[in-house]
């Protein structure tokens, strides 16, 4: 029998991943038309504000990282150090780091140990100690192909079928619901509090958990994305403490998705590991049983190396036999891309003050950060002037998630196309401006509310004016 959509794995068919869904496909069709000189479209470029893909939107790679990678990929260049330094502007610390990494990995074209290159695990452990003020064990650190691969590993090991429940925030990054769909496990949604800058609300978590238990689900884990995707929220320490305390009482694994930890505009980033260790100090014995998996990635922040697929997760408090099976699972995949692992090492151990590459690194890093913040504020300011749109102040990550109140006529027009109102709005926006955003329904949203998610990665702020102009025309048409 030939394969058809009816006889392949129906759990894959049912999985939804909105950030690469219908709107993204249509935006790529428009991009292809423009590249062939099609002048029949009402816009001259496509802006992919649907996905956190910094370098597609002109974020420049950090020079130190790419120069080291160039030597890792082509070690013969190291035979011409004078040319590298005098002709190509490579600094001596670039050459030293490349030599050191090559001494640890051998070749980036070879497999590494399944958990990752031991020296890179050690480098991550030192970074975590500097970040949190508490030691980290390199043996509990697993290199992965981006954070997504780590999420997939952990959910595969935890989920045993429909009876396994995973608490996930709503709105959420659709990787979680899509993976749970494929695993035939059950998402247990808990709503974030939009009125509290999209913070976690313990009573909402408790109510969702109790309902799931009443429905005979075995709830294994609570996922927290901090800073948030799609919301951009940056959680205060008290919210993190409340989640840890609840997880300790209910024997829930905490999965802390912390890939946006350097994208914080308001306040500061609090890691789950750092807060957990403080709580363990304050109340000896009380939180020793907490199981925490925290994830980080080279794809976001000021690094933006999505295509190199590098990340890691750290396990805290897991039973050694469970951890052995997590190790077995990652072993089946052999290892994370080794060049991605090397980029993780560069991310956690960048040039230090006084080193030859430091000044340029600092200039590039700060320039990217300031650019993101400026565009976030420009977008937020535009939303504040748009009829029926409400949006909290940009706190972190790469996204804004405004609420949008659409007229009844727009909802009727959407229903006639068999679309939700937010899908209809986002499709009209794409067709009129070439700007691709994602409907809030792709992430989950409170019943009766409408949102969309946009990145603020695209260079410049002119495109923000296109959204404002479109919105006014849309509201006038459907008022």
mmCIF file of N, CA and C in Angstrom, residues 49-116:
data_model
loop_
_atom_site.group_PDB
_atom_site.id
_atom_site.type_symbol
_atom_site.label_atom_id
_atom_site.label_comp_id
_atom_site.label_asym_id
_atom_site.label_seq_id
_atom_site.Cartn_x
_atom_site.Cartn_y
_atom_site.Cartn_z
ATOM 1 N N UNK A 49 8.305 38.127 10.508
ATOM 2 C CA UNK A 49 8.213 38.408 11.943
ATOM 3 C C UNK A 49 7.518 37.260 12.673
ATOM 4 N N UNK A 50 7.455 36.099 11.998
ATOM 5 C CA UNK A 50 6.755 34.940 12.554
ATOM 6 C C UNK A 50 7.657 34.044 13.388
ATOM 7 N N UNK A 51 8.968 34.172 13.267
ATOM 8 C CA UNK A 51 9.847 33.213 13.928
ATOM 9 C C UNK A 51 11.117 33.915 14.387
ATOM 10 N N UNK A 52 11.619 33.494 15.549
ATOM 11 C CA UNK A 52 12.829 34.094 16.103
ATOM 12 C C UNK A 52 14.066 33.596 15.378
ATOM 13 N N UNK A 53 14.315 34.168 14.205
ATOM 14 C CA UNK A 53 15.398 33.699 13.330
ATOM 15 C C UNK A 53 16.301 34.900 13.031
ATOM 16 N N UNK A 54 17.121 35.324 14.007
ATOM 17 C CA UNK A 54 17.759 36.647 13.936
ATOM 18 C C UNK A 54 18.558 36.909 12.671
ATOM 19 N N UNK A 55 19.360 35.938 12.229
ATOM 20 C CA UNK A 55 20.261 36.234 11.107
ATOM 21 C C UNK A 55 19.540 36.264 9.763
ATOM 22 N N UNK A 56 18.343 35.667 9.681
ATOM 23 C CA UNK A 56 17.538 35.833 8.467
ATOM 24 C C UNK A 56 17.080 37.279 8.350
ATOM 25 N N UNK A 57 16.979 37.955 9.503
ATOM 26 C CA UNK A 57 16.502 39.337 9.535
ATOM 27 C C UNK A 57 17.659 40.298 9.787
ATOM 28 N N UNK A 58 18.822 39.929 9.261
ATOM 29 C CA UNK A 58 19.985 40.837 9.193
ATOM 30 C C UNK A 58 20.710 41.080 10.506
ATOM 31 N N UNK A 59 20.449 40.282 11.553
ATOM 32 C CA UNK A 59 21.328 40.373 12.726
ATOM 33 C C UNK A 59 22.677 39.793 12.329
ATOM 34 N N UNK A 60 23.737 40.561 12.525
ATOM 35 C CA UNK A 60 25.064 40.133 12.073
ATOM 36 C C UNK A 60 25.665 39.136 13.071
ATOM 37 N N UNK A 61 26.337 38.090 12.567
ATOM 38 C CA UNK A 61 27.011 37.163 13.483
ATOM 39 C C UNK A 61 28.110 37.886 14.261
ATOM 40 N N UNK A 62 28.372 37.426 15.459
ATOM 41 C CA UNK A 62 29.453 38.005 16.260
ATOM 42 C C UNK A 62 30.792 37.553 15.676
ATOM 43 N N UNK A 63 31.656 38.506 15.398
ATOM 44 C CA UNK A 63 32.907 38.253 14.667
ATOM 45 C C UNK A 63 33.754 37.180 15.337
ATOM 46 N N UNK A 64 33.957 37.281 16.646
ATOM 47 C CA UNK A 64 34.799 36.316 17.362
ATOM 48 C C UNK A 64 34.296 34.890 17.135
ATOM 49 N N UNK A 65 32.977 34.714 17.238
ATOM 50 C CA UNK A 65 32.401 33.371 17.090
ATOM 51 C C UNK A 65 32.670 32.811 15.694
ATOM 52 N N UNK A 66 32.401 33.635 14.680
ATOM 53 C CA UNK A 66 32.534 33.145 13.307
ATOM 54 C C UNK A 66 34.003 32.941 12.918
ATOM 55 N N UNK A 67 34.889 33.799 13.410
ATOM 56 C CA UNK A 67 36.303 33.606 13.092
ATOM 57 C C UNK A 67 36.825 32.304 13.694
ATOM 58 N N UNK A 68 36.451 32.022 14.950
ATOM 59 C CA UNK A 68 36.865 30.753 15.561
ATOM 60 C C UNK A 68 36.296 29.586 14.754
ATOM 61 N N UNK A 69 35.017 29.673 14.391
ATOM 62 C CA UNK A 69 34.382 28.584 13.624
ATOM 63 C C UNK A 69 35.078 28.362 12.284
ATOM 64 N N UNK A 70 35.509 29.448 11.647
ATOM 65 C CA UNK A 70 36.168 29.296 10.346
ATOM 66 C C UNK A 70 37.446 28.470 10.481
ATOM 67 N N UNK A 71 38.148 28.629 11.592
ATOM 68 C CA UNK A 71 39.380 27.861 11.816
ATOM 69 C C UNK A 71 39.078 26.421 12.216
ATOM 70 N N UNK A 72 37.962 26.227 12.919
ATOM 71 C CA UNK A 72 37.561 24.858 13.279
ATOM 72 C C UNK A 72 37.167 24.078 12.024
ATOM 73 N N UNK A 73 36.506 24.746 11.097
ATOM 74 C CA UNK A 73 36.061 24.082 9.872
ATOM 75 C C UNK A 73 37.229 23.843 8.913
ATOM 76 N N UNK A 74 38.221 24.725 8.951
ATOM 77 C CA UNK A 74 39.349 24.604 8.021
ATOM 78 C C UNK A 74 40.666 24.833 8.781
ATOM 79 N N UNK A 75 41.108 23.819 9.566
ATOM 80 C CA UNK A 75 42.286 23.994 10.422
ATOM 81 C C UNK A 75 43.573 24.311 9.654
ATOM 82 N N UNK A 76 43.587 24.040 8.347
ATOM 83 C CA UNK A 76 44.786 24.369 7.555
ATOM 84 C C UNK A 76 45.110 25.858 7.607
ATOM 85 N N UNK A 77 44.079 26.678 7.845
ATOM 86 C CA UNK A 77 44.298 28.124 7.943
ATOM 87 C C UNK A 77 45.269 28.456 9.075
ATOM 88 N N UNK A 78 45.334 27.592 10.077
ATOM 89 C CA UNK A 78 46.219 27.855 11.214
ATOM 90 C C UNK A 78 47.694 27.767 10.838
ATOM 91 N N UNK A 79 47.963 27.204 9.649
ATOM 92 C CA UNK A 79 49.353 27.167 9.184
ATOM 93 C C UNK A 79 49.811 28.535 8.680
ATOM 94 N N UNK A 80 48.870 29.479 8.537
ATOM 95 C CA UNK A 80 49.181 30.819 8.010
ATOM 96 C C UNK A 80 48.781 31.881 9.037
ATOM 97 N N UNK A 81 49.278 31.732 10.244
ATOM 98 C CA UNK A 81 48.876 32.653 11.312
ATOM 99 C C UNK A 81 49.184 34.101 10.963
ATOM 100 N N UNK A 82 50.317 34.330 10.295
ATOM 101 C CA UNK A 82 50.682 35.706 9.948
ATOM 102 C C UNK A 82 49.654 36.333 9.012
ATOM 103 N N UNK A 83 49.132 35.519 8.065
ATOM 104 C CA UNK A 83 48.104 36.021 7.139
ATOM 105 C C UNK A 83 46.807 36.298 7.908
ATOM 106 N N UNK A 84 46.454 35.380 8.798
ATOM 107 C CA UNK A 84 45.232 35.562 9.595
ATOM 108 C C UNK A 84 45.287 36.867 10.378
ATOM 109 N N UNK A 85 46.447 37.116 11.013
ATOM 110 C CA UNK A 85 46.563 38.288 11.893
ATOM 111 C C UNK A 85 46.774 39.567 11.083
ATOM 112 N N UNK A 86 47.710 39.533 10.157
ATOM 113 C CA UNK A 86 48.092 40.765 9.454
ATOM 114 C C UNK A 86 47.216 41.072 8.241
ATOM 115 N N UNK A 87 46.681 40.012 7.626
ATOM 116 C CA UNK A 87 45.900 40.222 6.413
ATOM 117 C C UNK A 87 44.401 40.193 6.624
ATOM 118 N N UNK A 88 43.930 39.381 7.587
ATOM 119 C CA UNK A 88 42.479 39.176 7.739
ATOM 120 C C UNK A 88 41.924 39.718 9.054
ATOM 121 N N UNK A 89 42.813 40.288 9.873
ATOM 122 C CA UNK A 89 42.320 40.940 11.087
ATOM 123 C C UNK A 89 41.930 40.007 12.213
ATOM 124 N N UNK A 90 42.358 38.720 12.153
ATOM 125 C CA UNK A 90 42.090 37.804 13.263
ATOM 126 C C UNK A 90 42.951 38.215 14.456
ATOM 127 N N UNK A 91 42.401 38.157 15.652
ATOM 128 C CA UNK A 91 43.170 38.453 16.859
ATOM 129 C C UNK A 91 43.812 37.156 17.382
ATOM 130 N N UNK A 92 44.810 37.331 18.225
ATOM 131 C CA UNK A 92 45.537 36.149 18.727
ATOM 132 C C UNK A 92 44.648 35.251 19.582
ATOM 133 N N UNK A 93 43.678 35.841 20.305
ATOM 134 C CA UNK A 93 42.825 34.993 21.155
ATOM 135 C C UNK A 93 41.862 34.150 20.323
ATOM 136 N N UNK A 94 41.529 34.594 19.110
ATOM 137 C CA UNK A 94 40.729 33.770 18.187
ATOM 138 C C UNK A 94 41.519 32.504 17.843
ATOM 139 N N UNK A 95 42.776 32.693 17.511
ATOM 140 C CA UNK A 95 43.632 31.562 17.113
ATOM 141 C C UNK A 95 43.844 30.607 18.295
ATOM 142 N N UNK A 96 44.057 31.190 19.484
ATOM 143 C CA UNK A 96 44.252 30.357 20.678
ATOM 144 C C UNK A 96 43.012 29.530 20.991
ATOM 145 N N UNK A 97 41.839 30.167 20.893
ATOM 146 C CA UNK A 97 40.596 29.431 21.215
ATOM 147 C C UNK A 97 40.360 28.321 20.199
ATOM 148 N N UNK A 98 40.588 28.603 18.932
ATOM 149 C CA UNK A 98 40.392 27.580 17.897
ATOM 150 C C UNK A 98 41.331 26.397 18.139
ATOM 151 N N UNK A 99 42.589 26.684 18.468
ATOM 152 C CA UNK A 99 43.544 25.597 18.732
ATOM 153 C C UNK A 99 43.112 24.770 19.938
ATOM 154 N N UNK A 100 42.650 25.467 20.986
ATOM 155 C CA UNK A 100 42.215 24.749 22.186
ATOM 156 C C UNK A 100 41.003 23.854 21.881
ATOM 157 N N UNK A 101 40.012 24.417 21.161
ATOM 158 C CA UNK A 101 38.827 23.612 20.831
ATOM 159 C C UNK A 101 39.203 22.423 19.951
ATOM 160 N N UNK A 102 40.076 22.640 18.983
ATOM 161 C CA UNK A 102 40.510 21.523 18.133
ATOM 162 C C UNK A 102 41.243 20.459 18.950
ATOM 163 N N UNK A 103 41.980 20.889 19.962
ATOM 164 C CA UNK A 103 42.672 19.904 20.810
ATOM 165 C C UNK A 103 41.675 19.072 21.603
ATOM 166 N N UNK A 104 40.472 19.629 21.831
ATOM 167 C CA UNK A 104 39.444 18.910 22.609
ATOM 168 C C UNK A 104 38.523 18.070 21.725
ATOM 169 N N UNK A 105 38.204 18.571 20.518
ATOM 170 C CA UNK A 105 37.234 17.858 19.671
ATOM 171 C C UNK A 105 37.911 16.989 18.613
ATOM 172 N N UNK A 106 39.181 17.274 18.317
ATOM 173 C CA UNK A 106 39.852 16.546 17.234
ATOM 174 C C UNK A 106 39.463 17.136 15.901
ATOM 175 N N UNK A 107 38.236 16.872 15.466
ATOM 176 C CA UNK A 107 37.712 17.424 14.220
ATOM 177 C C UNK A 107 36.228 17.678 14.403
ATOM 178 N N UNK A 108 35.749 18.812 13.894
ATOM 179 C CA UNK A 108 34.307 19.081 13.999
ATOM 180 C C UNK A 108 33.503 18.173 13.069
ATOM 181 N N UNK A 109 34.205 17.432 12.227
ATOM 182 C CA UNK A 109 33.520 16.465 11.366
ATOM 183 C C UNK A 109 33.403 15.087 11.988
ATOM 184 N N UNK A 110 33.886 14.937 13.224
ATOM 185 C CA UNK A 110 33.814 13.636 13.904
ATOM 186 C C UNK A 110 32.723 13.666 14.968
ATOM 187 N N UNK A 111 32.150 12.496 15.259
ATOM 188 C CA UNK A 111 31.229 12.411 16.399
ATOM 189 C C UNK A 111 31.969 12.786 17.681
ATOM 190 N N UNK A 112 31.220 13.358 18.613
ATOM 191 C CA UNK A 112 31.752 13.544 19.968
ATOM 192 C C UNK A 112 31.127 12.481 20.872
ATOM 193 N N UNK A 113 31.485 12.491 22.145
ATOM 194 C CA UNK A 113 30.759 11.689 23.131
ATOM 195 C C UNK A 113 29.284 12.076 23.076
ATOM 196 N N UNK A 114 28.407 11.154 23.444
ATOM 197 C CA UNK A 114 26.965 11.384 23.275
ATOM 198 C C UNK A 114 26.472 12.593 24.064
ATOM 199 N N UNK A 115 26.995 12.795 25.276
ATOM 200 C CA UNK A 115 26.583 13.947 26.079
ATOM 201 C C UNK A 115 27.179 15.244 25.553
ATOM 202 N N UNK A 116 28.234 15.128 24.763
ATOM 203 C CA UNK A 116 28.934 16.307 24.274
ATOM 204 C C UNK A 116 30.411 16.220 24.612
#
